[in-house]
Amino acid sequence: MASPGSGFWSFGSEDGSGDPENPGTARAWCQVAQKFTGGIGNKLCALLYGDAEKPAESGGSESPRATSRKAACACNQKPCSCPKADVNYAFLHATDLLPACDGERPTLAFLQDVMDILLQYVVKSFDRSTKVIDFHYPNELLQEYNWELADQPQNLEEILMHCQTTLKYAIKTGHPRYFNQLSTGLDMVGLAADWLTSTANTNMFTYEIAPVFVLLEYVTLKKMREIIGWPGGSGDGIFSPGGAISNMYAMLIARFKMFPEVKEKGMAAVPRLIAFTSEHSHFSLKKGAAALGIGTDSVILIKCDERGKMIPSDLERRILEVKQKGFVPFLVSATAGTTVYGAFDPLIAVADICKKYKIWMHVDAAWGGGLLMSRKHKWKLSGVERANSVTWNPHKMMGVPLQCSALLVREEGLMQSCNQMHASYLFQQDKHYDLSYDTGDKALQCGRHVDVFKLWLMWRAKGTTGFEAHIDKCLELAEYLYNIIKNREGYEMVFDGKPQHTNVCFWYVPPSLRFLEDNEERMSRLSKVAPVIKARMMEYGTTMVSYQPLGDKVNFFRMVISNPAATHQDIDFLIEEIERLGQDL
């Protein structure tokens, strides 16, 4: 395997010009650092190279060699003119880094080299000439590298090589031609925020150890509730580890609201509870029911129309059926942006039914919640303000780095009553500040990651109008794709009409199948097309797009767009690539 600073990752030359003693290389690295980190890059350059090596106006993108580099001194004069000693990572280990005595110099050098690796990866992620994925089968990667954990430590040179190798085979989810998941893109401000929160390395359960982060969560959740339409942003909420957990929170709180005794006495103390959601809803509703002891059989799936929207009349019919059996309907989960079709359930009609039968209304807007930021598209969530709870994942449509999921609750104090356990070693009642900012007791978790800062910092950097432009662009790209393929030879749409979200669902039909009779044999052969094309996409590394079957529909492509780096040319490329890879099938 190549050493750090060479091979796959090296922007330097084989003649040694990548060495940090070479002024051109040093200036080049500083230019990259300045471009991506601004003032931080300037300060790092000053620390690592002294006054003489400040960012240049022009130059290449060489990276200093990791195996032998100049490190900053540990004197109090920064920047200083002290001679710099070589740092040879082959003779250094993690125990030589801070908090080791005299660990500042190797620590700064090591972290700079890690930053080099990260910045080079960031640049490559947006380079369309690079692969989305350098695909290898699992057995190949297991055989090519030794991934096993050992008793003895490796040196820092080997640690840096592991960093390089890991990113070499990582999927470039920020690549403009990566369309595989609902969460795509790589936002620079969000990335910076993620680095900051990892550096701060604190927990969200009390104000005393996360004062700014707790306040930012309070401010951000209040703003999100205002956007939903709850007066003055009233209510409650929390950031959780993903939409599945947010949906489970909603189910937990809805159950507690109806039967508070369940908290102490368990499910044996309550009647048979029934939840309702659409047949196109996310599987997390059933997972939540299983985890909470309600049972998957107690989740009733409501029929959808041909566009994937819940049919309100079927919902009301099933509620009445359940009540006649003596069971208790306690939650209806409507979906705003289904995973496959991108459908929006008729929230106003659902709200009317929930009000009529006194049932908790939850809206799973994990995928579609971002449209609330767009004046052009927020009408698709009309009625969301009548919900009792809403799941909203900014790490999807809004492009916030994973993970960032919010559960918003209309009734203030309910989460606290549902989940609090009064742990006296954390939530002492005689603290010297307002205890309402100790948010940990309303969460299921004790340890909770700082997820809010990424969203908050991006919101400050982009403004609501920036998110709006991002969302409008992605929906326009989806419509562009739809308009191209709806009448194009070799394509069949899974459902009629313009996409409701950025989900565009279609079959690619190779020439060999285009004139076959529409029968079981044709469907069987068509079901094999998307998997083969997807496999070829990954092996070539050119692009990625998801596929799946749904109901009686055989495998089709589900194209989703949430990366603002994508352009019309990338959509054109995808179409051409599907045709290139599938012509012979």
Coordinates of C-alpha atoms in Angstrom, one line a residue:
M1 CA 0.0 0.0 0.0
A2 CA 1.3 3.5 -0.8
S3 CA 2.4 5.6 2.0
P4 CA 0.5 8.7 3.0
G5 CA 1.0 11.6 0.6
S6 CA 1.7 9.2 -2.4
G7 CA -0.3 7.1 -4.8
F8 CA -4.0 7.5 -4.9
W9 CA -4.1 10.6 -2.7
S10 CA -0.9 12.3 -3.7
F11 CA -1.1 15.6 -5.5
G12 CA 2.7 15.9 -5.3
S13 CA 5.3 14.6 -7.7
E14 CA 7.7 11.6 -7.4
D15 CA 10.7 13.9 -7.3
G16 CA 10.2 14.9 -3.7
S17 CA 8.4 18.2 -4.5
G18 CA 5.6 17.0 -2.2
D19 CA 7.9 17.5 0.8
P20 CA 6.9 20.3 3.2
E21 CA 10.4 21.7 2.9
N22 CA 9.5 22.6 -0.6
P23 CA 8.0 26.1 -0.5
G24 CA 5.7 25.5 -3.5
T25 CA 4.1 22.5 -1.8
A26 CA 3.7 24.3 1.5
R27 CA 2.0 27.3 -0.2
A28 CA -0.2 24.9 -2.2
W29 CA -1.4 23.2 0.9
C30 CA -2.0 26.5 2.5
Q31 CA -4.0 27.7 -0.5
V32 CA -6.2 24.6 -0.2
A33 CA -6.6 25.1 3.5
Q34 CA -7.4 28.7 3.1
K35 CA -10.0 27.9 0.4
F36 CA -11.8 25.4 2.6
T37 CA -11.2 26.7 6.1
G38 CA -10.6 30.4 5.8
G39 CA -8.9 31.9 8.8
I40 CA -8.3 28.5 10.4
G41 CA -6.2 27.5 7.4
N42 CA -4.2 30.7 7.7
K43 CA -3.5 30.1 11.4
L44 CA -2.6 26.4 10.7
C45 CA -0.2 27.5 8.0
A46 CA 1.4 30.1 10.3
L47 CA 1.8 27.5 13.0
L48 CA 3.2 24.8 10.8
Y49 CA 5.4 26.8 8.4
G50 CA 6.1 30.0 10.2
D51 CA 5.7 33.6 8.8
A52 CA 7.5 32.7 5.5
E53 CA 4.9 30.1 4.5
K54 CA 1.6 32.0 4.2
P55 CA -1.1 31.1 1.6
A56 CA 0.0 32.0 -1.9
E57 CA -2.3 33.4 -4.5
S58 CA -1.7 30.6 -6.9
G59 CA -0.2 27.2 -7.2
G60 CA -1.1 23.5 -7.3
S61 CA -2.8 21.3 -4.7
E62 CA 0.2 19.3 -3.5
S63 CA -0.1 17.7 0.0
P64 CA 2.9 17.5 2.3
R65 CA 4.3 14.0 2.7
A66 CA 3.0 12.5 5.9
T67 CA 6.1 10.3 6.7
S68 CA 8.5 13.2 7.2
R69 CA 7.2 16.7 7.7
K70 CA 8.0 19.8 9.6
A71 CA 6.0 20.4 12.8
A72 CA 5.2 23.5 14.7
C73 CA 7.2 24.2 17.8
A74 CA 5.6 24.5 21.3
C75 CA 6.9 27.9 22.2
N76 CA 4.6 30.8 23.3
Q77 CA 5.4 32.8 20.2
K78 CA 3.0 31.9 17.4
P79 CA 3.9 32.2 14.6
C80 CA 7.5 31.8 15.5
S81 CA 10.9 31.5 13.8
C82 CA 12.1 28.5 15.8
P83 CA 13.8 25.7 13.8
K84 CA 11.3 22.9 13.1
A85 CA 12.2 19.3 13.8
D86 CA 11.2 16.5 11.4
V87 CA 8.3 14.4 12.4
N88 CA 8.6 10.8 11.3
Y89 CA 5.3 9.0 11.8
A90 CA 6.9 5.6 11.5
F91 CA 8.4 6.1 15.0
L92 CA 5.4 7.8 16.5
H93 CA 2.2 6.4 18.1
A94 CA -1.0 7.7 19.5
T95 CA 0.7 8.0 22.9
D96 CA 3.0 10.7 21.4
L97 CA 0.0 12.9 20.7
L98 CA -1.7 15.2 23.2
P99 CA -2.1 14.9 26.1
A100 CA 1.4 13.5 26.0
C101 CA 4.1 15.8 27.3
D102 CA 5.6 17.7 24.4
G103 CA 2.7 16.3 22.3
E104 CA 1.7 19.6 20.7
R105 CA 4.1 19.4 17.7
P106 CA 3.3 15.9 16.5
T107 CA -0.4 16.5 17.2
L108 CA -0.6 19.6 15.0
A109 CA 1.4 17.8 12.3
F110 CA -0.7 14.7 12.5
L111 CA -4.0 16.5 12.4
Q112 CA -2.8 18.7 9.5
D113 CA -2.2 15.5 7.5
V114 CA -5.6 14.1 8.4
M115 CA -7.0 17.4 7.2
D116 CA -5.1 17.0 4.0
I117 CA -6.7 13.7 3.4
L118 CA -10.2 15.1 4.2
L119 CA -9.8 18.2 2.0
Q120 CA -8.5 16.1 -1.0
Y121 CA -11.6 13.8 -0.6
V122 CA -13.9 16.8 -0.5
V123 CA -12.5 18.2 -3.7
K124 CA -12.7 14.8 -5.4
S125 CA -16.3 14.4 -4.3
F126 CA -17.3 17.3 -6.6
D127 CA -15.1 16.2 -9.5
R128 CA -17.3 14.6 -12.1
S129 CA -14.2 12.9 -13.6
T130 CA -13.8 10.8 -10.5
K131 CA -15.8 7.7 -9.6
V132 CA -18.8 7.8 -7.3
I133 CA -17.6 4.5 -6.0
D134 CA -14.5 2.4 -6.3
F135 CA -16.5 -0.8 -6.0
H136 CA -14.9 -4.1 -4.7
Y137 CA -16.8 -7.1 -3.5
P138 CA -16.6 -7.8 0.3
N139 CA -14.3 -10.8 0.0
E140 CA -11.9 -8.8 -2.2
L141 CA -11.6 -6.0 0.4
L142 CA -11.2 -8.5 3.2
Q143 CA -8.4 -10.3 1.3
E144 CA -6.6 -7.2 0.1
Y145 CA -6.3 -5.5 3.5
N146 CA -5.8 -6.6 7.0
W147 CA -8.7 -5.1 9.0
E148 CA -8.2 -7.2 12.1
L149 CA -7.7 -5.6 15.5
A150 CA -4.4 -6.3 17.3
D151 CA -3.1 -6.2 20.8
Q152 CA -0.2 -4.0 19.9
P153 CA -0.6 -0.4 18.6
Q154 CA 0.3 0.6 15.1
N155 CA 2.4 3.7 14.3
L156 CA 0.9 7.0 13.1
E157 CA 2.1 6.4 9.5
E158 CA -0.1 3.3 9.4
I159 CA -3.0 5.1 11.0
L160 CA -2.9 7.7 8.3
M161 CA -2.8 5.0 5.7
H162 CA -6.0 3.5 7.2
C163 CA -7.7 6.9 6.9
Q164 CA -6.7 7.1 3.2
T165 CA -7.8 3.5 2.5
T166 CA -11.2 4.0 4.2
L167 CA -12.0 7.1 2.2
K168 CA -10.7 5.5 -1.0
Y169 CA -13.4 2.9 -0.9
A170 CA -16.1 5.1 0.6
I171 CA -19.1 6.1 -1.5
K172 CA -18.9 9.8 -2.5
T173 CA -22.3 10.7 -1.3
G174 CA -21.6 14.3 -2.2
H175 CA -20.8 13.5 -5.8
P176 CA -23.2 15.3 -8.2
R177 CA -24.1 11.9 -9.8
Y178 CA -24.9 10.0 -6.6
F179 CA -28.7 9.6 -6.5
N180 CA -29.0 6.4 -4.5
Q181 CA -30.5 7.6 -1.2
L182 CA -32.7 10.4 0.2
S183 CA -29.7 11.8 1.9
T184 CA -27.1 13.1 -0.6
G185 CA -24.8 16.0 -1.0
L186 CA -22.0 17.5 1.0
D187 CA -22.5 21.0 2.5
M188 CA -19.3 22.7 3.5
V189 CA -20.7 24.7 6.4
G190 CA -22.5 21.6 7.7
L191 CA -19.2 19.7 7.4
A192 CA -17.4 22.3 9.4
A193 CA -20.1 22.2 12.0
D194 CA -19.7 18.4 12.3
W195 CA -16.0 18.7 12.8
L196 CA -16.6 21.3 15.5
T197 CA -19.1 19.2 17.4
S198 CA -16.7 16.2 17.3
T199 CA -14.0 18.5 18.7
A200 CA -16.3 19.7 21.5
N201 CA -17.3 16.1 22.2
T202 CA -20.0 16.9 24.7
N203 CA -23.4 15.5 25.6
M204 CA -26.8 17.1 25.2
F205 CA -28.4 16.1 28.4
T206 CA -27.8 19.1 30.6
Y207 CA -27.2 22.8 30.1
E208 CA -24.1 22.7 32.4
I209 CA -22.1 20.6 29.9
A210 CA -23.5 21.9 26.6
P211 CA -24.7 25.5 27.2
V212 CA -24.6 26.9 23.7
F213 CA -25.7 23.6 22.0
V214 CA -28.7 23.3 24.3
L215 CA -29.8 26.9 23.6
L216 CA -29.3 26.4 19.8
E217 CA -31.5 23.3 20.0
Y218 CA -34.2 25.3 21.8
V219 CA -34.1 28.1 19.2
T220 CA -34.0 25.8 16.2
L221 CA -36.8 23.5 17.4
K222 CA -39.0 26.6 18.1
K223 CA -38.3 27.9 14.6
M224 CA -39.2 24.6 13.1
R225 CA -42.5 24.6 15.0
E226 CA -43.3 28.1 13.8
I227 CA -42.7 26.9 10.2
I228 CA -45.1 23.9 10.8
G229 CA -47.7 26.5 11.9
W230 CA -48.0 26.1 15.6
P231 CA -48.7 29.5 17.1
G232 CA -45.6 31.2 18.3
G233 CA -43.6 28.1 17.8
S234 CA -45.2 26.6 21.0
G235 CA -44.8 23.0 21.9
D236 CA -41.8 20.8 22.4
G237 CA -39.3 18.6 20.5
I238 CA -36.0 16.9 20.4
F239 CA -33.3 15.9 17.9
S240 CA -33.1 12.1 17.8
P241 CA -30.9 9.5 16.0
G242 CA -33.0 9.4 12.8
G243 CA -36.5 9.4 11.6
A244 CA -37.3 5.8 12.8
I245 CA -36.6 6.9 16.4
S246 CA -38.5 10.1 15.9
N247 CA -41.5 8.1 14.7
M248 CA -41.2 5.8 17.7
Y249 CA -41.1 8.8 20.0
A250 CA -44.4 9.9 18.5
M251 CA -46.0 6.5 19.1
L252 CA -44.6 6.4 22.7
I253 CA -46.0 9.9 23.5
A254 CA -49.4 9.2 21.9
R255 CA -49.7 6.1 24.0
F256 CA -48.8 7.9 27.1
K257 CA -51.2 10.7 26.4
M258 CA -54.1 8.3 26.2
F259 CA -53.0 5.9 28.9
P260 CA -50.4 7.5 31.2
E261 CA -50.5 4.5 33.5
V262 CA -48.6 2.5 30.9
K263 CA -45.4 4.1 32.0
E264 CA -45.4 2.3 35.3
K265 CA -47.7 -0.7 34.7
G266 CA -46.8 -1.6 31.2
M267 CA -49.0 -2.9 28.3
A268 CA -50.8 -5.3 30.6
A269 CA -52.6 -2.3 32.1
V270 CA -54.0 -1.0 28.8
P271 CA -56.4 -2.4 26.2
R272 CA -55.4 -3.5 22.8
L273 CA -54.1 -0.4 21.0
I274 CA -54.2 0.1 17.2
A275 CA -52.2 2.4 15.0
F276 CA -53.0 3.3 11.4
T277 CA -50.6 4.3 8.6
S278 CA -50.6 4.0 4.8
E279 CA -49.5 0.9 2.9
H280 CA -46.7 3.1 1.4
S281 CA -45.5 4.4 4.8
H282 CA -42.1 3.8 6.2
F283 CA -41.3 0.5 7.9
S284 CA -40.3 2.3 11.1
L285 CA -43.9 2.5 12.2
K286 CA -44.0 -1.3 12.5
K287 CA -40.6 -1.4 14.0
G288 CA -41.7 1.1 16.7
A289 CA -44.8 -0.9 17.5
A290 CA -42.6 -4.0 17.9
A291 CA -40.2 -2.2 20.1
L292 CA -42.9 -0.7 22.3
G293 CA -44.7 -3.9 22.9
I294 CA -47.7 -2.8 20.8
G295 CA -47.0 -5.5 18.2
T296 CA -46.8 -5.3 14.4
D297 CA -50.2 -6.9 14.0
S298 CA -51.6 -3.8 15.7
V299 CA -50.4 -1.5 12.9
I300 CA -53.2 -1.4 10.3
L301 CA -52.1 -0.4 6.7
I302 CA -54.5 1.9 4.9
K303 CA -55.1 1.6 1.2
C304 CA -53.5 4.2 -1.1
D305 CA -54.5 5.6 -4.5
E306 CA -52.5 5.1 -7.7
R307 CA -50.2 8.0 -6.7
G308 CA -49.4 6.5 -3.3
K309 CA -51.6 8.7 -1.2
M310 CA -53.6 7.4 1.8
I311 CA -57.4 7.1 1.0
P312 CA -59.2 8.8 3.9
S313 CA -62.4 6.8 3.4
D314 CA -60.5 3.6 3.9
L315 CA -58.9 5.0 7.1
E316 CA -62.3 5.8 8.6
R317 CA -63.7 2.4 7.6
R318 CA -60.8 0.6 9.4
I319 CA -61.1 2.8 12.5
L320 CA -64.8 1.8 12.8
E321 CA -63.9 -1.8 12.3
V322 CA -61.3 -1.7 15.1
K323 CA -63.7 0.1 17.5
Q324 CA -66.4 -2.5 16.8
K325 CA -64.0 -5.2 18.0
G326 CA -63.4 -3.4 21.2
F327 CA -59.8 -2.3 20.4
V328 CA -58.6 1.3 20.9
P329 CA -57.3 3.4 18.0
F330 CA -54.6 5.6 19.5
L331 CA -52.5 6.9 16.5
V332 CA -52.7 7.7 12.8
S333 CA -49.4 8.3 11.1
A334 CA -49.8 10.2 7.8
T335 CA -46.9 10.5 5.5
A336 CA -45.6 13.7 3.9
G337 CA -43.2 12.4 1.3
T338 CA -43.3 8.6 1.0
T339 CA -40.0 6.8 0.6
V340 CA -40.7 5.4 -2.8
Y341 CA -43.3 7.5 -4.6
G342 CA -42.7 10.7 -2.7
A343 CA -46.4 10.9 -2.1
F344 CA -48.1 13.4 0.3
D345 CA -51.1 12.0 2.2
P346 CA -54.2 14.3 2.3
L347 CA -53.4 15.8 5.7
I348 CA -56.5 18.0 6.1
A349 CA -58.8 15.0 5.5
V350 CA -56.8 12.8 7.9
A351 CA -56.8 15.6 10.5
D352 CA -60.7 15.8 10.3
I353 CA -60.9 12.0 10.9
C354 CA -58.5 12.2 13.8
K355 CA -60.4 15.0 15.4
K356 CA -63.7 13.1 14.9
Y357 CA -62.5 10.0 16.7
K358 CA -60.1 11.7 19.1
I359 CA -57.0 10.0 17.8
W360 CA -53.4 11.3 18.0
M361 CA -52.3 12.6 14.5
H362 CA -48.7 12.1 13.6
V363 CA -47.1 13.3 10.4
D364 CA -44.0 11.5 9.2
A365 CA -42.4 14.3 7.2
A366 CA -38.9 12.9 7.4
W367 CA -38.5 13.2 3.6
G368 CA -41.1 15.9 2.8
G369 CA -40.7 18.2 5.7
G370 CA -38.0 20.3 3.9
L371 CA -40.7 21.5 1.5
L372 CA -42.1 23.7 4.3
M373 CA -39.1 25.9 3.6
S374 CA -40.3 26.6 0.0
R375 CA -43.1 29.0 -0.7
K376 CA -43.7 27.3 -4.0
H377 CA -44.1 23.8 -2.6
K378 CA -45.2 24.0 1.1
W379 CA -48.8 23.7 0.1
K380 CA -48.2 19.9 -0.3
L381 CA -48.2 19.8 3.5
S382 CA -51.4 21.7 4.0
G383 CA -52.9 20.5 7.3
V384 CA -49.6 19.7 9.0
E385 CA -50.3 22.4 11.5
R386 CA -53.2 20.3 12.9
A387 CA -50.9 17.4 13.7
N388 CA -50.0 16.4 17.3
S389 CA -46.5 15.5 16.3
V390 CA -44.3 15.8 13.3
T391 CA -41.1 14.0 12.2
W392 CA -38.8 16.2 10.1
N393 CA -35.3 15.1 8.9
P394 CA -33.1 18.0 7.8
H395 CA -30.5 15.5 6.8
K396 CA -32.6 14.5 3.9
M397 CA -34.1 17.2 1.7
M398 CA -32.2 20.1 3.4
G399 CA -28.8 18.5 2.9
V400 CA -27.6 18.7 6.5
P401 CA -24.9 16.1 7.2
L402 CA -26.1 12.9 8.8
Q403 CA -27.6 12.6 11.2
C404 CA -30.2 15.3 11.9
S405 CA -33.8 14.3 12.7
A406 CA -36.3 16.2 14.7
L407 CA -39.5 15.1 16.5
L408 CA -41.8 18.1 17.1
V409 CA -44.7 17.9 19.5
R410 CA -47.5 20.4 19.7
E411 CA -48.2 19.9 23.5
E412 CA -45.5 21.3 25.7
G413 CA -44.4 19.2 28.7
L414 CA -45.8 16.0 27.4
M415 CA -42.4 14.5 26.3
Q416 CA -41.0 15.3 29.8
S417 CA -43.9 13.6 31.6
C418 CA -43.7 10.6 29.3
N419 CA -40.0 10.0 29.6
Q420 CA -38.5 11.6 32.8
M421 CA -36.9 9.3 35.4
H422 CA -35.5 12.1 37.7
A423 CA -32.0 10.7 37.8
S424 CA -30.6 12.7 40.7
Y425 CA -26.9 12.5 39.6
L426 CA -27.8 14.4 36.4
F427 CA -30.9 16.4 37.0
Q428 CA -30.4 17.9 40.4
Q429 CA -33.3 20.2 41.4
D430 CA -31.1 22.7 43.3
K431 CA -28.9 23.9 40.4
H432 CA -28.3 27.6 40.1
Y433 CA -29.8 28.0 36.6
D434 CA -33.2 27.5 34.9
L435 CA -33.7 23.7 35.0
S436 CA -36.0 23.7 31.9
Y437 CA -32.8 23.8 29.9
D438 CA -31.7 20.4 31.2
T439 CA -33.3 18.5 28.3
G440 CA -32.0 15.0 28.9
D441 CA -34.8 13.7 31.0
K442 CA -37.4 14.1 28.2
A443 CA -35.3 11.9 25.9
L444 CA -35.1 8.1 25.7
Q445 CA -31.4 8.3 25.4
C446 CA -29.0 9.4 28.2
G447 CA -26.0 10.0 25.9
R448 CA -27.2 12.2 23.0
H449 CA -25.1 13.5 20.2
V450 CA -25.0 17.2 19.3
D451 CA -27.0 17.1 16.0
V452 CA -28.5 20.6 16.1
F453 CA -25.3 22.6 15.4
K454 CA -25.0 21.4 11.8
L455 CA -28.5 22.6 11.0
W456 CA -28.2 25.8 13.0
L457 CA -24.9 26.8 11.4
M458 CA -26.2 26.0 7.9
W459 CA -29.3 28.0 8.5
R460 CA -27.3 31.0 9.6
A461 CA -25.1 30.6 6.5
K462 CA -27.9 30.0 4.0
G463 CA -30.9 31.7 5.5
T464 CA -34.3 30.3 5.0
T465 CA -34.1 31.6 1.4
G466 CA -31.0 29.5 0.8
F467 CA -32.8 26.4 1.8
E468 CA -35.7 27.4 -0.3
A469 CA -33.5 27.8 -3.4
H470 CA -31.9 24.4 -2.7
I471 CA -35.3 22.7 -2.5
D472 CA -36.8 24.5 -5.5
K473 CA -33.8 23.5 -7.6
C474 CA -34.0 19.8 -6.7
L475 CA -37.7 19.7 -7.5
E476 CA -37.1 21.5 -10.8
L477 CA -34.4 18.8 -11.6
A478 CA -36.9 16.1 -10.9
E479 CA -39.5 17.7 -13.2
Y480 CA -36.8 18.0 -15.8
L481 CA -36.0 14.3 -15.6
Y482 CA -39.7 13.4 -15.8
N483 CA -40.3 15.6 -18.8
I484 CA -37.4 14.0 -20.7
I485 CA -38.3 10.4 -20.1
K486 CA -42.1 10.4 -20.0
N487 CA -42.3 10.1 -23.8
R488 CA -38.8 8.8 -24.5
E489 CA -38.5 5.4 -26.2
G490 CA -37.5 2.7 -23.7
Y491 CA -39.0 4.3 -20.6
E492 CA -42.3 3.6 -18.8
M493 CA -43.5 5.6 -15.8
V494 CA -44.6 3.7 -12.7
F495 CA -47.4 6.2 -12.2
D496 CA -48.9 8.9 -14.3
G497 CA -48.4 12.6 -13.8
K498 CA -45.6 14.9 -12.5
P499 CA -43.7 13.8 -9.4
Q500 CA -45.0 15.2 -6.2
H501 CA -41.5 15.3 -4.7
T502 CA -38.1 14.6 -6.3
N503 CA -38.9 10.9 -6.6
V504 CA -39.2 9.9 -10.2
C505 CA -40.1 6.2 -10.6
F506 CA -39.7 4.5 -13.9
W507 CA -38.8 1.3 -15.8
Y508 CA -36.1 1.2 -18.4
V509 CA -37.2 -1.3 -21.1
P510 CA -34.3 -2.6 -23.2
P511 CA -34.8 -3.0 -27.0
S512 CA -35.3 -6.8 -26.6
L513 CA -38.4 -6.3 -24.4
R514 CA -40.1 -3.3 -26.1
F515 CA -42.3 -5.3 -28.4
L516 CA -43.2 -8.2 -26.2
E517 CA -46.7 -8.8 -25.1
D518 CA -47.4 -7.4 -21.6
N519 CA -47.6 -10.7 -19.8
E520 CA -46.0 -12.6 -16.9
E521 CA -42.9 -13.5 -19.0
R522 CA -42.2 -9.9 -19.9
M523 CA -42.6 -8.8 -16.3
S524 CA -40.2 -11.5 -15.1
R525 CA -37.6 -10.4 -17.6
L526 CA -38.2 -6.7 -16.9
S527 CA -37.7 -7.4 -13.1
K528 CA -34.1 -8.4 -13.8
V529 CA -33.2 -5.2 -15.8
A530 CA -32.8 -2.7 -13.0
P531 CA -30.7 -4.9 -10.8
V532 CA -28.2 -5.6 -13.6
I533 CA -28.0 -2.0 -14.6
K534 CA -27.4 -1.0 -11.0
A535 CA -24.7 -3.6 -10.6
R536 CA -23.0 -2.3 -13.7
M537 CA -23.3 1.3 -12.5
M538 CA -21.4 0.3 -9.3
E539 CA -18.8 -1.7 -11.0
Y540 CA -18.0 1.2 -13.4
G541 CA -18.4 3.6 -10.6
T542 CA -20.1 6.3 -12.8
T543 CA -23.4 6.9 -10.9
M544 CA -25.8 5.3 -8.4
V545 CA -29.6 5.2 -8.4
S546 CA -31.9 3.0 -6.3
Y547 CA -34.4 0.4 -7.5
Q548 CA -37.1 -1.7 -5.8
P549 CA -40.3 -3.6 -6.4
L550 CA -43.5 -2.3 -4.8
G551 CA -46.7 -4.3 -4.5
D552 CA -47.5 -5.9 -7.9
K553 CA -44.9 -3.7 -9.7
V554 CA -41.6 -5.4 -10.5
N555 CA -38.3 -3.8 -10.0
F556 CA -38.2 -0.2 -11.1
F557 CA -35.8 2.7 -10.7
R558 CA -36.5 5.2 -8.0
M559 CA -34.6 8.4 -8.8
V560 CA -34.4 10.9 -6.0
I561 CA -32.6 14.3 -6.0
S562 CA -31.6 16.2 -2.8
N563 CA -28.0 17.2 -3.8
P564 CA -27.9 20.9 -4.9
A565 CA -24.6 20.1 -6.8
A566 CA -26.6 18.1 -9.4
T567 CA -27.3 19.9 -12.7
H568 CA -29.3 19.2 -15.9
Q569 CA -26.1 17.8 -17.4
D570 CA -26.0 15.2 -14.6
I571 CA -29.6 14.2 -15.2
D572 CA -28.7 13.8 -18.9
F573 CA -25.7 11.7 -18.0
L574 CA -27.8 9.4 -15.9
I575 CA -30.2 8.7 -18.7
E576 CA -27.4 8.1 -21.2
E577 CA -25.7 5.8 -18.7
I578 CA -28.8 3.7 -18.1
E579 CA -29.2 3.3 -21.8
R580 CA -25.5 2.4 -22.3
L581 CA -25.5 -0.2 -19.5
G582 CA -28.9 -1.7 -20.4
Q583 CA -29.0 -1.8 -24.2
D584 CA -27.8 -5.4 -24.4
L585 CA -30.2 -6.8 -21.8

